[in-house]
PDB file of C-alpha atoms in Angstrom:
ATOM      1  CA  UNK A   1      37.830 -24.467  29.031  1.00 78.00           C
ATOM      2  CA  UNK A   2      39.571 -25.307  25.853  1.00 85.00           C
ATOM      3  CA  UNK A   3      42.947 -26.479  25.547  1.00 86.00           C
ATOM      4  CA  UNK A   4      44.991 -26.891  22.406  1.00 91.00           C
ATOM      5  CA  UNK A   5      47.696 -29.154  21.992  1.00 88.00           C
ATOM      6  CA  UNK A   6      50.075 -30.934  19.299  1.00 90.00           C
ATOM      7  CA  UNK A   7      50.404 -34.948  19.809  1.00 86.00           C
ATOM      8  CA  UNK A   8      54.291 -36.004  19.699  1.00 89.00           C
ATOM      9  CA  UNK A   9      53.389 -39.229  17.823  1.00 89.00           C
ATOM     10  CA  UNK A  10      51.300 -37.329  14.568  1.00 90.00           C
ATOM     11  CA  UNK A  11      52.653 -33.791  15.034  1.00 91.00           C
ATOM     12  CA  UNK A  12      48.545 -33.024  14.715  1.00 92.00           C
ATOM     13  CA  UNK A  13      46.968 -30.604  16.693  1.00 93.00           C
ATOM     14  CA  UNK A  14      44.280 -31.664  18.722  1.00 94.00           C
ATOM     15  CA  UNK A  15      41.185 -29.702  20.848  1.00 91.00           C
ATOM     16  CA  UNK A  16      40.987 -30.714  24.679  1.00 91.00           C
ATOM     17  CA  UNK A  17      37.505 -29.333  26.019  1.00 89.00           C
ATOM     18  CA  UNK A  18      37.938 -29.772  30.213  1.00 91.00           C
ATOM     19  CA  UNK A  19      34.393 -30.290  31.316  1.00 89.00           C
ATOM     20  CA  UNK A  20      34.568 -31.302  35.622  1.00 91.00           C
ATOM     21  CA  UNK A  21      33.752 -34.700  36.211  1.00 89.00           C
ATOM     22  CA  UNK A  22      30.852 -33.995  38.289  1.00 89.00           C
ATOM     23  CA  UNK A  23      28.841 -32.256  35.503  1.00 88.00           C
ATOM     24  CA  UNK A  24      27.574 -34.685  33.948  1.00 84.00           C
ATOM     25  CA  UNK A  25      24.761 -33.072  31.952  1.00 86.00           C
ATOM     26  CA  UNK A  26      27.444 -31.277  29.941  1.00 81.00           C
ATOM     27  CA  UNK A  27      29.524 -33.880  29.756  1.00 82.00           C
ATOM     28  CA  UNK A  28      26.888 -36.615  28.311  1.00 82.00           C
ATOM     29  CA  UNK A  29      26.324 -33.686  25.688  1.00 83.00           C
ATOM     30  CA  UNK A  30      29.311 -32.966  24.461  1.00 80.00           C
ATOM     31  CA  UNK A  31      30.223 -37.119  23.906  1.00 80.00           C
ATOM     32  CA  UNK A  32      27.026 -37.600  22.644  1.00 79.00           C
ATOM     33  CA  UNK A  33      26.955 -35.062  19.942  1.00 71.00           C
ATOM     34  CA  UNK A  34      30.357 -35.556  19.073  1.00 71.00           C
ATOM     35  CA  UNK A  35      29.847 -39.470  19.076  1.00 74.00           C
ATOM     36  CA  UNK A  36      26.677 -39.114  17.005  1.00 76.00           C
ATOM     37  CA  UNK A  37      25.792 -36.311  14.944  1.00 73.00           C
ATOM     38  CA  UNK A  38      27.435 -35.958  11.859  1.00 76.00           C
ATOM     39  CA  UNK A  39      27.712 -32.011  10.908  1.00 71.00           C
ATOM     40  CA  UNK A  40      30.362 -29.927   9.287  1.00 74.00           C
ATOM     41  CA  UNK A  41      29.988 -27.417  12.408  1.00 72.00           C
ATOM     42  CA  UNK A  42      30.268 -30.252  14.817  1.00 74.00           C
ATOM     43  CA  UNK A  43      33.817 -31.551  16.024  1.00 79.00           C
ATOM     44  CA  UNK A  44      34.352 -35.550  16.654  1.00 85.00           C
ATOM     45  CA  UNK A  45      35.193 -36.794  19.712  1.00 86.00           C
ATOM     46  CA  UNK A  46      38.235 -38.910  19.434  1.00 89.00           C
ATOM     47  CA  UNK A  47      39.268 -39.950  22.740  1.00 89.00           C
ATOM     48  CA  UNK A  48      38.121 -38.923  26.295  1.00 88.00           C
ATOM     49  CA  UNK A  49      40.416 -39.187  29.471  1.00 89.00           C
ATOM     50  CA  UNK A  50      39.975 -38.562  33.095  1.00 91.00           C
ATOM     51  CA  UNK A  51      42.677 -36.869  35.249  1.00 94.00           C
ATOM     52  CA  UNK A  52      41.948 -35.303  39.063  1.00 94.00           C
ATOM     53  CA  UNK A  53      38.146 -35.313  38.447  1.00 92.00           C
ATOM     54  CA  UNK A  54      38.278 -33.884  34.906  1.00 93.00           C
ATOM     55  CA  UNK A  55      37.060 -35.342  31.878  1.00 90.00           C
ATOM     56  CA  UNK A  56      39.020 -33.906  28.735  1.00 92.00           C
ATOM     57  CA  UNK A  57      37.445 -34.909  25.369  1.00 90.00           C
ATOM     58  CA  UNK A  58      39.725 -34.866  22.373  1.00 91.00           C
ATOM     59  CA  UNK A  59      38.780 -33.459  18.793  1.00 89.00           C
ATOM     60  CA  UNK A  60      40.249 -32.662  15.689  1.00 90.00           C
ATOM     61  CA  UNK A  61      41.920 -28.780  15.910  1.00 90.00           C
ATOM     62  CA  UNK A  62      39.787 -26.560  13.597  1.00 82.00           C
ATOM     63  CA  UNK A  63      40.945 -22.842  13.201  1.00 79.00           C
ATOM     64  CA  UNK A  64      38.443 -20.152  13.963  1.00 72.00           C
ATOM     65  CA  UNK A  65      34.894 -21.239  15.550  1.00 63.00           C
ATOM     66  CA  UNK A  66      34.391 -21.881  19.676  1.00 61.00           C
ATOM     67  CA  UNK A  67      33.811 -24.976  21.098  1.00 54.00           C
ATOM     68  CA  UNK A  68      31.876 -23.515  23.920  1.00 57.00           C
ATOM     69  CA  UNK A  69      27.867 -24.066  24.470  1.00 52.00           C
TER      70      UNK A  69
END
């Protein structure tokens, strides 16, 4: 799922993507692409952090689009 949230430090919005730590397959993909590829329908990954098993992966906040698969 996809979680959106404003950072108290920037006031900038920011994409969370949960993805459960034990799927890793989906997980390697969506750091990987985001890591890598550089595409204008592609979000970055900025920062990834683990809490109770999941893995949320930061990106920029883009209006419109889905971040799903």
């Amino acid at each position: 799922s996809i979680l959106v949230g404003l950072l108290k430090e920037t006031g900038k919005m920011k994409s969370l993507k949960k993805i459960p730590l034990a799927d890793l397959k989906g997980l390697r993909a969506t750091i990987e692409y985001g890591s890598r590829v550089r595409h204008p329908c592609i979000l970055p990954v900025e920062d990834t952090f683990i809490e109770n098993n999941v893995v949320y992966v930061q990106s920029p906040f883009m209006m419109g689009g889905s971040m799903h698969r």
